[in-house]
JSON list of C-alpha atoms in Angstrom, two decimals:
[
{"chain": "E", "resi": 1, "resn": "THR", "atom": "CA", "xyz": [99.28, 113.83, 85.76]},
{"chain": "E", "resi": 2, "resn": "GLU", "atom": "CA", "xyz": [96.36, 116.11, 84.92]},
{"chain": "E", "resi": 3, "resn": "GLN", "atom": "CA", "xyz": [96.05, 114.48, 81.51]},
{"chain": "E", "resi": 4, "resn": "ILE", "atom": "CA", "xyz": [95.80, 111.00, 82.99]},
{"chain": "E", "resi": 5, "resn": "LEU", "atom": "CA", "xyz": [93.31, 112.10, 85.65]},
{"chain": "E", "resi": 6, "resn": "ASN", "atom": "CA", "xyz": [91.18, 113.93, 83.09]},
{"chain": "E", "resi": 7, "resn": "LEU", "atom": "CA", "xyz": [91.01, 110.79, 80.94]},
{"chain": "E", "resi": 8, "resn": "LEU", "atom": "CA", "xyz": [90.00, 108.67, 83.94]},
{"chain": "E", "resi": 9, "resn": "ILE", "atom": "CA", "xyz": [87.30, 111.19, 84.82]},
{"chain": "E", "resi": 10, "resn": "GLU", "atom": "CA", "xyz": [86.02, 111.23, 81.24]},
{"chain": "E", "resi": 11, "resn": "LYS", "atom": "CA", "xyz": [85.88, 107.42, 81.08]},
{"chain": "E", "resi": 12, "resn": "ASN", "atom": "CA", "xyz": [84.00, 107.33, 84.38]},
{"chain": "E", "resi": 13, "resn": "TYR", "atom": "CA", "xyz": [85.51, 103.96, 85.31]},
{"chain": "E", "resi": 14, "resn": "LYS", "atom": "CA", "xyz": [84.28, 104.03, 88.94]},
{"chain": "E", "resi": 15, "resn": "LEU", "atom": "CA", "xyz": [87.74, 103.11, 90.22]},
{"chain": "E", "resi": 16, "resn": "ASN", "atom": "CA", "xyz": [89.06, 103.04, 93.76]},
{"chain": "E", "resi": 17, "resn": "LEU", "atom": "CA", "xyz": [92.57, 104.47, 93.41]},
{"chain": "E", "resi": 18, "resn": "ALA", "atom": "CA", "xyz": [95.21, 104.32, 96.14]},
{"chain": "E", "resi": 19, "resn": "PHE", "atom": "CA", "xyz": [98.71, 105.80, 96.25]},
{"chain": "E", "resi": 20, "resn": "PRO", "atom": "CA", "xyz": [100.31, 103.99, 99.23]},
{"chain": "E", "resi": 21, "resn": "ASN", "atom": "CA", "xyz": [103.94, 104.74, 98.35]},
{"chain": "E", "resi": 22, "resn": "GLY", "atom": "CA", "xyz": [103.65, 108.47, 98.83]},
{"chain": "E", "resi": 23, "resn": "LEU", "atom": "CA", "xyz": [103.12, 111.53, 96.62]},
{"chain": "E", "resi": 24, "resn": "ARG", "atom": "CA", "xyz": [105.18, 114.73, 96.61]},
{"chain": "E", "resi": 25, "resn": "SER", "atom": "CA", "xyz": [102.76, 116.66, 98.80]},
{"chain": "E", "resi": 26, "resn": "ASP", "atom": "CA", "xyz": [104.07, 120.20, 98.36]},
{"chain": "E", "resi": 27, "resn": "ILE", "atom": "CA", "xyz": [103.23, 120.23, 94.62]},
{"chain": "E", "resi": 28, "resn": "LEU", "atom": "CA", "xyz": [99.64, 119.11, 95.15]},
{"chain": "E", "resi": 29, "resn": "ASP", "atom": "CA", "xyz": [97.22, 122.02, 95.00]},
{"chain": "E", "resi": 30, "resn": "LYS", "atom": "CA", "xyz": [93.46, 122.06, 95.54]},
{"chain": "E", "resi": 31, "resn": "GLU", "atom": "CA", "xyz": [92.62, 121.77, 91.83]},
{"chain": "E", "resi": 32, "resn": "LEU", "atom": "CA", "xyz": [94.87, 118.75, 91.31]},
{"chain": "E", "resi": 33, "resn": "ILE", "atom": "CA", "xyz": [93.69, 117.00, 94.49]},
{"chain": "E", "resi": 34, "resn": "LEU", "atom": "CA", "xyz": [90.10, 117.52, 93.35]},
{"chain": "E", "resi": 35, "resn": "LYS", "atom": "CA", "xyz": [90.94, 115.74, 90.09]},
{"chain": "E", "resi": 36, "resn": "PHE", "atom": "CA", "xyz": [92.46, 112.87, 92.05]},
{"chain": "E", "resi": 37, "resn": "LYS", "atom": "CA", "xyz": [89.23, 112.68, 94.02]},
{"chain": "E", "resi": 38, "resn": "ARG", "atom": "CA", "xyz": [87.00, 112.80, 90.93]},
{"chain": "E", "resi": 39, "resn": "ALA", "atom": "CA", "xyz": [89.08, 110.08, 89.28]},
{"chain": "E", "resi": 40, "resn": "GLY", "atom": "CA", "xyz": [88.32, 107.78, 92.20]},
{"chain": "E", "resi": 41, "resn": "THR", "atom": "CA", "xyz": [91.18, 108.30, 94.66]},
{"chain": "E", "resi": 42, "resn": "ILE", "atom": "CA", "xyz": [90.36, 107.05, 98.16]},
{"chain": "E", "resi": 43, "resn": "PHE", "atom": "CA", "xyz": [93.84, 106.86, 99.72]},
{"chain": "E", "resi": 44, "resn": "ILE", "atom": "CA", "xyz": [97.04, 108.91, 99.51]},
{"chain": "E", "resi": 45, "resn": "SER", "atom": "CA", "xyz": [100.26, 108.56, 101.47]},
{"chain": "E", "resi": 46, "resn": "PHE", "atom": "CA", "xyz": [102.24, 111.71, 102.14]},
{"chain": "E", "resi": 47, "resn": "ALA", "atom": "CA", "xyz": [105.97, 111.07, 102.55]},
{"chain": "E", "resi": 48, "resn": "ILE", "atom": "CA", "xyz": [106.87, 113.92, 104.91]},
{"chain": "E", "resi": 49, "resn": "GLU", "atom": "CA", "xyz": [109.86, 112.19, 106.56]},
{"chain": "E", "resi": 50, "resn": "THR", "atom": "CA", "xyz": [110.78, 115.02, 108.94]},
{"chain": "E", "resi": 51, "resn": "GLY", "atom": "CA", "xyz": [109.24, 118.19, 110.34]},
{"chain": "E", "resi": 52, "resn": "SER", "atom": "CA", "xyz": [112.68, 119.73, 110.84]},
{"chain": "E", "resi": 53, "resn": "LEU", "atom": "CA", "xyz": [113.83, 122.22, 108.22]},
{"chain": "E", "resi": 54, "resn": "ASN", "atom": "CA", "xyz": [117.44, 121.37, 109.05]},
{"chain": "E", "resi": 55, "resn": "GLN", "atom": "CA", "xyz": [116.85, 117.66, 108.48]},
{"chain": "E", "resi": 56, "resn": "GLN", "atom": "CA", "xyz": [114.90, 118.38, 105.28]},
{"chain": "E", "resi": 57, "resn": "ARG", "atom": "CA", "xyz": [118.06, 120.05, 103.96]},
{"chain": "E", "resi": 58, "resn": "MET", "atom": "CA", "xyz": [120.26, 117.23, 105.26]},
{"chain": "E", "resi": 59, "resn": "ILE", "atom": "CA", "xyz": [118.31, 114.51, 103.42]},
{"chain": "E", "resi": 60, "resn": "LYS", "atom": "CA", "xyz": [118.15, 116.74, 100.32]},
{"chain": "E", "resi": 61, "resn": "LYS", "atom": "CA", "xyz": [114.37, 116.57, 100.09]},
{"chain": "E", "resi": 62, "resn": "ARG", "atom": "CA", "xyz": [113.66, 120.19, 101.03]},
{"chain": "E", "resi": 63, "resn": "LEU", "atom": "CA", "xyz": [109.92, 119.65, 101.29]},
{"chain": "E", "resi": 64, "resn": "ASP", "atom": "CA", "xyz": [107.84, 122.79, 101.77]},
{"chain": "E", "resi": 65, "resn": "LEU", "atom": "CA", "xyz": [106.21, 121.76, 105.05]},
{"chain": "E", "resi": 66, "resn": "LYS", "atom": "CA", "xyz": [103.51, 124.45, 105.00]},
{"chain": "E", "resi": 67, "resn": "LYS", "atom": "CA", "xyz": [102.36, 123.41, 101.53]},
{"chain": "E", "resi": 68, "resn": "ALA", "atom": "CA", "xyz": [102.52, 119.76, 102.54]},
{"chain": "E", "resi": 69, "resn": "LYS", "atom": "CA", "xyz": [100.35, 120.34, 105.59]},
{"chain": "E", "resi": 70, "resn": "ASN", "atom": "CA", "xyz": [97.88, 122.30, 103.48]},
{"chain": "E", "resi": 71, "resn": "ALA", "atom": "CA", "xyz": [97.69, 119.51, 100.88]},
{"chain": "E", "resi": 72, "resn": "ILE", "atom": "CA", "xyz": [96.94, 116.98, 103.61]},
{"chain": "E", "resi": 73, "resn": "GLU", "atom": "CA", "xyz": [94.15, 119.17, 104.97]},
{"chain": "E", "resi": 74, "resn": "ILE", "atom": "CA", "xyz": [92.61, 119.67, 101.53]},
{"chain": "E", "resi": 75, "resn": "ALA", "atom": "CA", "xyz": [92.70, 115.95, 100.73]},
{"chain": "E", "resi": 76, "resn": "ALA", "atom": "CA", "xyz": [91.27, 114.99, 104.12]},
{"chain": "E", "resi": 77, "resn": "ASN", "atom": "CA", "xyz": [88.46, 117.53, 103.78]},
{"chain": "E", "resi": 78, "resn": "MET", "atom": "CA", "xyz": [87.59, 115.96, 100.41]},
{"chain": "E", "resi": 79, "resn": "GLY", "atom": "CA", "xyz": [87.15, 112.59, 102.04]},
{"chain": "E", "resi": 80, "resn": "ILE", "atom": "CA", "xyz": [90.45, 111.06, 100.92]},
{"chain": "E", "resi": 81, "resn": "ILE", "atom": "CA", "xyz": [92.12, 108.87, 103.54]},
{"chain": "E", "resi": 82, "resn": "CYS", "atom": "CA", "xyz": [95.50, 110.42, 104.31]},
{"chain": "E", "resi": 83, "resn": "ASN", "atom": "CA", "xyz": [98.49, 108.45, 105.58]},
{"chain": "E", "resi": 84, "resn": "GLY", "atom": "CA", "xyz": [101.85, 109.91, 106.58]},
{"chain": "E", "resi": 85, "resn": "PHE", "atom": "CA", "xyz": [105.40, 108.56, 106.56]},
{"chain": "E", "resi": 86, "resn": "PHE", "atom": "CA", "xyz": [107.84, 109.94, 109.13]},
{"chain": "E", "resi": 87, "resn": "MET", "atom": "CA", "xyz": [111.44, 109.04, 110.02]},
{"chain": "E", "resi": 88, "resn": "LEU", "atom": "CA", "xyz": [113.06, 109.46, 113.42]},
{"chain": "E", "resi": 89, "resn": "GLY", "atom": "CA", "xyz": [116.78, 109.34, 114.16]},
{"chain": "E", "resi": 90, "resn": "PHE", "atom": "CA", "xyz": [118.64, 110.95, 111.28]},
{"chain": "E", "resi": 91, "resn": "PRO", "atom": "CA", "xyz": [122.41, 111.44, 111.74]},
{"chain": "E", "resi": 92, "resn": "ASN", "atom": "CA", "xyz": [123.05, 113.78, 114.69]},
{"chain": "E", "resi": 93, "resn": "GLU", "atom": "CA", "xyz": [119.32, 114.57, 114.96]},
{"chain": "E", "resi": 94, "resn": "THR", "atom": "CA", "xyz": [118.41, 116.15, 118.29]},
{"chain": "E", "resi": 95, "resn": "ARG", "atom": "CA", "xyz": [115.49, 115.38, 120.55]},
{"chain": "E", "resi": 96, "resn": "GLU", "atom": "CA", "xyz": [113.98, 118.76, 119.69]},
{"chain": "E", "resi": 97, "resn": "GLU", "atom": "CA", "xyz": [114.08, 117.97, 115.97]},
{"chain": "E", "resi": 98, "resn": "ILE", "atom": "CA", "xyz": [112.46, 114.58, 116.52]},
{"chain": "E", "resi": 99, "resn": "GLU", "atom": "CA", "xyz": [109.74, 116.19, 118.64]},
{"chain": "E", "resi": 100, "resn": "THR", "atom": "CA", "xyz": [109.16, 118.72, 115.85]},
{"chain": "E", "resi": 101, "resn": "THR", "atom": "CA", "xyz": [108.48, 115.85, 113.45]},
{"chain": "E", "resi": 102, "resn": "ILE", "atom": "CA", "xyz": [106.08, 114.19, 115.88]},
{"chain": "E", "resi": 103, "resn": "THR", "atom": "CA", "xyz": [104.28, 117.48, 116.51]},
{"chain": "E", "resi": 104, "resn": "PHE", "atom": "CA", "xyz": [103.82, 117.97, 112.76]},
{"chain": "E", "resi": 105, "resn": "ALA", "atom": "CA", "xyz": [102.08, 114.59, 112.56]},
{"chain": "E", "resi": 106, "resn": "LEU", "atom": "CA", "xyz": [99.92, 115.20, 115.63]},
{"chain": "E", "resi": 107, "resn": "LYS", "atom": "CA", "xyz": [98.72, 118.58, 114.42]},
{"chain": "E", "resi": 108, "resn": "SER", "atom": "CA", "xyz": [98.03, 117.41, 110.87]},
{"chain": "E", "resi": 109, "resn": "LYS", "atom": "CA", "xyz": [94.78, 115.99, 109.50]},
{"chain": "E", "resi": 110, "resn": "LEU", "atom": "CA", "xyz": [96.38, 112.66, 108.71]},
{"chain": "E", "resi": 111, "resn": "HIS", "atom": "CA", "xyz": [94.21, 109.66, 109.46]},
{"chain": "E", "resi": 112, "resn": "THR", "atom": "CA", "xyz": [97.12, 107.26, 109.89]},
{"chain": "E", "resi": 113, "resn": "ALA", "atom": "CA", "xyz": [100.88, 107.54, 110.21]},
{"chain": "E", "resi": 114, "resn": "TYR", "atom": "CA", "xyz": [104.07, 105.50, 110.45]},
{"chain": "E", "resi": 115, "resn": "PHE", "atom": "CA", "xyz": [107.02, 106.61, 112.54]},
{"chain": "E", "resi": 116, "resn": "PHE", "atom": "CA", "xyz": [110.05, 104.69, 111.28]},
{"chain": "E", "resi": 117, "resn": "ILE", "atom": "CA", "xyz": [113.49, 104.61, 112.86]},
{"chain": "E", "resi": 118, "resn": "VAL", "atom": "CA", "xyz": [115.97, 105.67, 110.16]},
{"chain": "E", "resi": 119, "resn": "ASN", "atom": "CA", "xyz": [117.64, 102.66, 108.53]},
{"chain": "E", "resi": 120, "resn": "PRO", "atom": "CA", "xyz": [120.85, 103.30, 106.54]},
{"chain": "E", "resi": 121, "resn": "PHE", "atom": "CA", "xyz": [120.43, 100.79, 103.73]},
{"chain": "E", "resi": 122, "resn": "LYS", "atom": "CA", "xyz": [123.64, 99.47, 102.21]},
{"chain": "E", "resi": 123, "resn": "GLY", "atom": "CA", "xyz": [124.64, 101.23, 99.02]},
{"chain": "E", "resi": 124, "resn": "THR", "atom": "CA", "xyz": [123.15, 104.55, 100.09]},
{"chain": "E", "resi": 125, "resn": "GLU", "atom": "CA", "xyz": [124.98, 107.75, 100.92]},
{"chain": "E", "resi": 126, "resn": "LEU", "atom": "CA", "xyz": [123.50, 107.54, 104.41]},
{"chain": "E", "resi": 127, "resn": "HIS", "atom": "CA", "xyz": [125.19, 104.19, 104.96]},
{"chain": "E", "resi": 128, "resn": "THR", "atom": "CA", "xyz": [128.53, 105.19, 103.46]},
{"chain": "E", "resi": 129, "resn": "LYS", "atom": "CA", "xyz": [128.85, 108.36, 105.52]},
{"chain": "E", "resi": 130, "resn": "ASN", "atom": "CA", "xyz": [127.94, 106.65, 108.79]},
{"chain": "E", "resi": 131, "resn": "ILE", "atom": "CA", "xyz": [129.64, 103.27, 108.41]},
{"chain": "E", "resi": 132, "resn": "ASP", "atom": "CA", "xyz": [131.73, 103.58, 111.61]},
{"chain": "E", "resi": 133, "resn": "LYS", "atom": "CA", "xyz": [128.75, 104.48, 113.74]},
{"chain": "E", "resi": 134, "resn": "ILE", "atom": "CA", "xyz": [126.67, 101.69, 112.19]},
{"chain": "E", "resi": 135, "resn": "GLU", "atom": "CA", "xyz": [129.28, 99.00, 112.84]},
{"chain": "E", "resi": 136, "resn": "ASN", "atom": "CA", "xyz": [129.58, 100.03, 116.48]},
{"chain": "E", "resi": 137, "resn": "ASP", "atom": "CA", "xyz": [125.85, 100.40, 117.12]},
{"chain": "E", "resi": 138, "resn": "PRO", "atom": "CA", "xyz": [124.67, 97.79, 119.68]},
{"chain": "E", "resi": 139, "resn": "LEU", "atom": "CA", "xyz": [121.30, 97.58, 117.94]},
{"chain": "E", "resi": 140, "resn": "SER", "atom": "CA", "xyz": [122.96, 96.15, 114.84]},
{"chain": "E", "resi": 141, "resn": "LYS", "atom": "CA", "xyz": [124.59, 93.13, 116.51]},
{"chain": "E", "resi": 142, "resn": "ASN", "atom": "CA", "xyz": [123.40, 89.71, 115.33]},
{"chain": "E", "resi": 143, "resn": "TYR", "atom": "CA", "xyz": [121.24, 91.33, 112.67]},
{"chain": "E", "resi": 144, "resn": "ASN", "atom": "CA", "xyz": [121.86, 90.60, 109.02]},
{"chain": "E", "resi": 145, "resn": "GLY", "atom": "CA", "xyz": [118.90, 92.27, 107.35]},
{"chain": "E", "resi": 146, "resn": "TYR", "atom": "CA", "xyz": [116.99, 95.51, 107.19]},
{"chain": "E", "resi": 147, "resn": "SER", "atom": "CA", "xyz": [113.38, 96.26, 107.98]},
{"chain": "E", "resi": 148, "resn": "TYR", "atom": "CA", "xyz": [111.30, 99.40, 107.57]},
{"chain": "E", "resi": 149, "resn": "PHE", "atom": "CA", "xyz": [109.39, 98.57, 110.73]},
{"chain": "E", "resi": 150, "resn": "THR", "atom": "CA", "xyz": [112.22, 97.51, 113.04]},
{"chain": "E", "resi": 151, "resn": "GLY", "atom": "CA", "xyz": [114.90, 100.13, 113.53]},
{"chain": "E", "resi": 152, "resn": "ARG", "atom": "CA", "xyz": [118.28, 98.52, 114.12]},
{"chain": "E", "resi": 153, "resn": "PHE", "atom": "CA", "xyz": [120.51, 101.58, 114.10]},
{"chain": "E", "resi": 154, "resn": "ASN", "atom": "CA", "xyz": [120.69, 104.81, 116.03]},
{"chain": "E", "resi": 155, "resn": "LEU", "atom": "CA", "xyz": [122.41, 107.58, 114.12]},
{"chain": "E", "resi": 156, "resn": "SER", "atom": "CA", "xyz": [120.91, 110.40, 116.19]},
{"chain": "E", "resi": 157, "resn": "SER", "atom": "CA", "xyz": [122.50, 112.45, 118.96]},
{"chain": "E", "resi": 158, "resn": "ILE", "atom": "CA", "xyz": [120.28, 110.94, 121.68]},
{"chain": "E", "resi": 159, "resn": "PRO", "atom": "CA", "xyz": [120.58, 107.58, 123.50]},
{"chain": "E", "resi": 160, "resn": "THR", "atom": "CA", "xyz": [118.93, 104.57, 121.85]},
{"chain": "E", "resi": 161, "resn": "GLN", "atom": "CA", "xyz": [116.42, 104.02, 124.64]},
{"chain": "E", "resi": 162, "resn": "GLU", "atom": "CA", "xyz": [115.33, 107.64, 124.39]},
{"chain": "E", "resi": 163, "resn": "LEU", "atom": "CA", "xyz": [114.87, 107.33, 120.63]},
{"chain": "E", "resi": 164, "resn": "LEU", "atom": "CA", "xyz": [112.76, 104.19, 121.02]},
{"chain": "E", "resi": 165, "resn": "LYS", "atom": "CA", "xyz": [110.74, 105.87, 123.76]},
{"chain": "E", "resi": 166, "resn": "LEU", "atom": "CA", "xyz": [110.00, 108.84, 121.49]},
{"chain": "E", "resi": 167, "resn": "GLN", "atom": "CA", "xyz": [108.86, 106.47, 118.74]},
{"chain": "E", "resi": 168, "resn": "ARG", "atom": "CA", "xyz": [106.58, 104.63, 121.15]},
{"chain": "E", "resi": 169, "resn": "GLU", "atom": "CA", "xyz": [105.12, 107.87, 122.48]},
{"chain": "E", "resi": 170, "resn": "ALA", "atom": "CA", "xyz": [104.53, 109.13, 118.93]},
{"chain": "E", "resi": 171, "resn": "TYR", "atom": "CA", "xyz": [102.34, 106.12, 118.15]},
{"chain": "E", "resi": 172, "resn": "ILE", "atom": "CA", "xyz": [100.45, 106.41, 121.43]},
{"chain": "E", "resi": 173, "resn": "LYS", "atom": "CA", "xyz": [99.76, 110.13, 121.07]},
{"chain": "E", "resi": 174, "resn": "PHE", "atom": "CA", "xyz": [98.77, 109.76, 117.42]},
{"chain": "E", "resi": 175, "resn": "TYR", "atom": "CA", "xyz": [96.50, 106.74, 117.53]},
{"chain": "E", "resi": 176, "resn": "PHE", "atom": "CA", "xyz": [94.99, 107.21, 120.98]},
{"chain": "E", "resi": 177, "resn": "ASN", "atom": "CA", "xyz": [93.71, 110.70, 120.23]},
{"chain": "E", "resi": 178, "resn": "PRO", "atom": "CA", "xyz": [89.89, 110.44, 120.60]},
{"chain": "E", "resi": 179, "resn": "LEU", "atom": "CA", "xyz": [89.19, 112.77, 117.68]},
{"chain": "E", "resi": 180, "resn": "ARG", "atom": "CA", "xyz": [91.53, 110.84, 115.39]},
{"chain": "E", "resi": 181, "resn": "ILE", "atom": "CA", "xyz": [89.95, 107.54, 116.44]},
{"chain": "E", "resi": 182, "resn": "VAL", "atom": "CA", "xyz": [86.57, 108.88, 115.30]},
{"chain": "E", "resi": 183, "resn": "ARG", "atom": "CA", "xyz": [88.02, 110.24, 112.06]},
{"chain": "E", "resi": 184, "resn": "ILE", "atom": "CA", "xyz": [89.74, 106.93, 111.26]},
{"chain": "E", "resi": 185, "resn": "GLY", "atom": "CA", "xyz": [86.52, 105.02, 111.90]},
{"chain": "E", "resi": 186, "resn": "LEU", "atom": "CA", "xyz": [84.41, 107.32, 109.76]},
{"chain": "E", "resi": 187, "resn": "ALA", "atom": "CA", "xyz": [86.94, 107.37, 106.90]},
{"chain": "E", "resi": 188, "resn": "TYR", "atom": "CA", "xyz": [87.49, 103.62, 106.68]},
{"chain": "E", "resi": 189, "resn": "SER", "atom": "CA", "xyz": [83.85, 102.72, 107.20]},
{"chain": "E", "resi": 190, "resn": "LYS", "atom": "CA", "xyz": [83.11, 104.26, 103.80]},
{"chain": "E", "resi": 191, "resn": "ILE", "atom": "CA", "xyz": [85.31, 101.87, 101.83]},
{"chain": "E", "resi": 192, "resn": "LYS", "atom": "CA", "xyz": [84.86, 98.18, 101.17]},
{"chain": "E", "resi": 193, "resn": "GLY", "atom": "CA", "xyz": [86.82, 96.08, 103.65]},
{"chain": "E", "resi": 194, "resn": "GLY", "atom": "CA", "xyz": [87.76, 99.18, 105.61]},
{"chain": "E", "resi": 195, "resn": "LEU", "atom": "CA", "xyz": [87.41, 97.55, 109.01]},
{"chain": "E", "resi": 196, "resn": "LYS", "atom": "CA", "xyz": [90.31, 95.18, 108.34]},
{"chain": "E", "resi": 197, "resn": "TYR", "atom": "CA", "xyz": [92.59, 98.17, 107.71]},
{"chain": "E", "resi": 198, "resn": "ILE", "atom": "CA", "xyz": [91.54, 99.77, 111.00]},
{"chain": "E", "resi": 199, "resn": "PHE", "atom": "CA", "xyz": [92.30, 96.49, 112.76]},
{"chain": "E", "resi": 200, "resn": "TYR", "atom": "CA", "xyz": [95.71, 96.32, 111.05]},
{"chain": "E", "resi": 201, "resn": "TYR", "atom": "CA", "xyz": [96.76, 99.84, 112.09]},
{"chain": "E", "resi": 202, "resn": "TRP", "atom": "CA", "xyz": [95.72, 99.31, 115.69]},
{"chain": "E", "resi": 203, "resn": "LEU", "atom": "CA", "xyz": [97.38, 95.89, 115.89]},
{"chain": "E", "resi": 204, "resn": "ARG", "atom": "CA", "xyz": [100.59, 97.30, 114.43]},
{"chain": "E", "resi": 205, "resn": "THR", "atom": "CA", "xyz": [100.51, 100.22, 116.88]},
{"chain": "E", "resi": 206, "resn": "ILE", "atom": "CA", "xyz": [100.04, 97.95, 119.89]},
{"chain": "E", "resi": 207, "resn": "GLN", "atom": "CA", "xyz": [102.84, 95.69, 118.66]},
{"chain": "E", "resi": 208, "resn": "ILE", "atom": "CA", "xyz": [105.29, 98.60, 118.36]},
{"chain": "E", "resi": 209, "resn": "VAL", "atom": "CA", "xyz": [104.29, 100.02, 121.75]},
{"chain": "E", "resi": 210, "resn": "VAL", "atom": "CA", "xyz": [104.84, 96.63, 123.42]},
{"chain": "E", "resi": 211, "resn": "GLU", "atom": "CA", "xyz": [108.15, 96.03, 121.62]},
{"chain": "E", "resi": 212, "resn": "ARG", "atom": "CA", "xyz": [109.51, 99.42, 122.61]},
{"chain": "E", "resi": 213, "resn": "SER", "atom": "CA", "xyz": [108.35, 98.96, 126.20]},
{"chain": "E", "resi": 214, "resn": "ILE", "atom": "CA", "xyz": [110.35, 95.76, 126.72]},
{"chain": "E", "resi": 215, "resn": "LYS", "atom": "CA", "xyz": [113.40, 96.68, 124.59]},
{"chain": "E", "resi": 216, "resn": "LYS", "atom": "CA", "xyz": [116.59, 96.49, 126.62]}
]
């Protein structure tokens, strides 16, 4: 990674680099993030998934959350737009664990964030181990596909309506924070076409809030 970044810096290509799929945040230190910045990086997604140490072990990711939070802060302070990916509703996940994940996002320096309901894609260990619960989940009826944005299964230990409510509240608390609104505006105003991305995030947030408000 350092080799590639050093070559990009040497060539001085004036690139705008984005990493929307997520980087392993707990192995990014200040020196490496600075090289990303100097090479032209304007956007990084941080795939945190969960703020619960127990769930980190369960999904076998074992992310060092303190290092991840520090990497986000460093990148944000360097002027890199930081996006976060979070997942709510892992098997037997409690309300407290879900709230821990949401709190991590709210207290971070992320500019934007997605709060997905966990989807057990076919062929995965998550699907195989929870097949009975999936087949009997009322959310899955009359649904033949999978979507990252529309959770159709509830594998957690809390009722479905409560899970959807927590997701809705996460978006509201995150995107309607006055300080974050200012930070998002300032960050995206510095890149070409940035306003359309701001519009997209807000439109998506409103859509999710409305959907979760009328879900029966």
